[in-house]
């Protein structure tokens, strides 16, 4: 079913190029973009801009496929550019590989009318025409979900216009395991900025006491917490992204680009000095006092939730719900579930009275930016802040030292823990033994949770790449679960063979 026709006036070539990027941002695998218009109407400019945006390469060579009829490009999604002008018969469409192109990525077709009935319906149809003042007029019609995606992309363009960044070129940035997406926004002569696209969502179906998982685990469904937490960190001298513009209701932010260099080397191994700096920064966070209610710009008011027993428990139960069935071939029964909850209840009781601080929750390599030209607290940039809460200070230490995306050798773990404790030793009230116990408990909780999440990403969301991290998480779990405080959980995991390299 087609959406309503959208008509856009494009004053100059730059506006046509921006529209190409806006359409590219709306595309999904399997989309066909049909591009029509007379010679000289701007089809080549639009097509080239769309392909370059998908490839995140503004200088990519994009020749016209008038004579080759088809030209494929590696990009965020593979894109094949077709030109049907020279087709002598619609039956030739099948020979050009259109079906294969749509199976793998997206197809951009110029002169689609020459394809006749051999051409499937377009997800987005674009018609370009010259206007009397020398500009161009674009008429767009999208179908089904593509209509929603296109309108969202155009809403982001309108947001950028309002923020004074309407001239920005947009290109896709790699996202994360959430429903958010990110774009790089560029204007010549200005520092790059990041567009965060995170429309508020309901948080899923009820799973317990009428509440969805996210509400119990305190996982945010809006951008307001990001704005608030970033503001709170910046106010205390930490390098969180500045928010330049925000539409809290729509879930769109324009934020500072802190950089692209991380704390891993080219082989994705931890750079010890950078991990040591991250541990030092974490110790500084834990020395500060953090207000639980944050008042921030753009009317962003946020109450940091507590990392309470219910949140910890529903997270760790992901191991039961996803990992255990996938690895053992059977779903735990009620008796096993009760034993699991009882064991973790006993363990969680041990951290109830331990040191609390701001918990960023995902303080690990993908979310820590190394800024070699900076000093002190400004050297490490912090991103992915929206799920922060107030909870055991040891949690973020566990997230870093038992990094889910990179293998931290046991010797480096020992050194990092010693470095953290040496920094905190002078702090009044710091108890190293209690901290190490809390570290073990929160690491075991986090490792268990992540084992469940990574299997869920594969089974439910079709993202099998995350399974490659399972052996690492099991290794971390074996390291930390030996602590005496985890005896009830360790006994259960050993009985179920969950610590085996390949569980039965």
mmCIF file of C-alpha atoms in Angstrom, residues 30-34 82 84 90 93-94 97-103 107 109 112-113 115-125 143:
data_model
loop_
_atom_site.group_PDB
_atom_site.id
_atom_site.type_symbol
_atom_site.label_atom_id
_atom_site.label_comp_id
_atom_site.label_asym_id
_atom_site.label_seq_id
_atom_site.Cartn_x
_atom_site.Cartn_y
_atom_site.Cartn_z
ATOM 1 C CA UNK A 30 15.268 -5.660 0.083
ATOM 2 C CA UNK A 31 14.219 -2.120 -0.873
ATOM 3 C CA UNK A 32 13.975 -1.081 -4.496
ATOM 4 C CA UNK A 33 14.291 2.629 -5.255
ATOM 5 C CA UNK A 34 12.798 3.615 -8.617
ATOM 6 C CA UNK A 82 20.801 -0.280 -12.438
ATOM 7 C CA UNK A 84 17.353 0.281 -17.762
ATOM 8 C CA UNK A 90 11.796 -6.380 -20.082
ATOM 9 C CA UNK A 93 15.786 -7.674 -16.120
ATOM 10 C CA UNK A 94 16.210 -11.188 -14.722
ATOM 11 C CA UNK A 97 20.720 -9.921 -11.233
ATOM 12 C CA UNK A 98 18.001 -7.688 -9.791
ATOM 13 C CA UNK A 99 16.537 -10.478 -7.679
ATOM 14 C CA UNK A 100 19.950 -11.309 -6.203
ATOM 15 C CA UNK A 101 20.628 -7.627 -5.520
ATOM 16 C CA UNK A 102 17.407 -7.290 -3.544
ATOM 17 C CA UNK A 103 18.117 -10.469 -1.584
ATOM 18 C CA UNK A 107 18.629 -1.762 -5.687
ATOM 19 C CA UNK A 109 16.889 1.634 -10.694
ATOM 20 C CA UNK A 112 12.357 1.719 -14.210
ATOM 21 C CA UNK A 113 9.524 2.087 -16.741
ATOM 22 C CA UNK A 115 11.537 -2.861 -16.886
ATOM 23 C CA UNK A 116 7.795 -3.299 -17.297
ATOM 24 C CA UNK A 117 6.115 -6.043 -15.302
ATOM 25 C CA UNK A 118 9.473 -7.705 -14.636
ATOM 26 C CA UNK A 119 10.190 -5.057 -12.034
ATOM 27 C CA UNK A 120 8.816 -5.640 -8.504
ATOM 28 C CA UNK A 121 6.984 -2.753 -6.795
ATOM 29 C CA UNK A 122 9.278 0.019 -5.615
ATOM 30 C CA UNK A 123 9.692 0.598 -1.889
ATOM 31 C CA UNK A 124 10.419 4.240 -2.715
ATOM 32 C CA UNK A 125 9.624 5.866 -6.063
ATOM 33 C CA UNK A 143 5.079 1.853 0.309
#
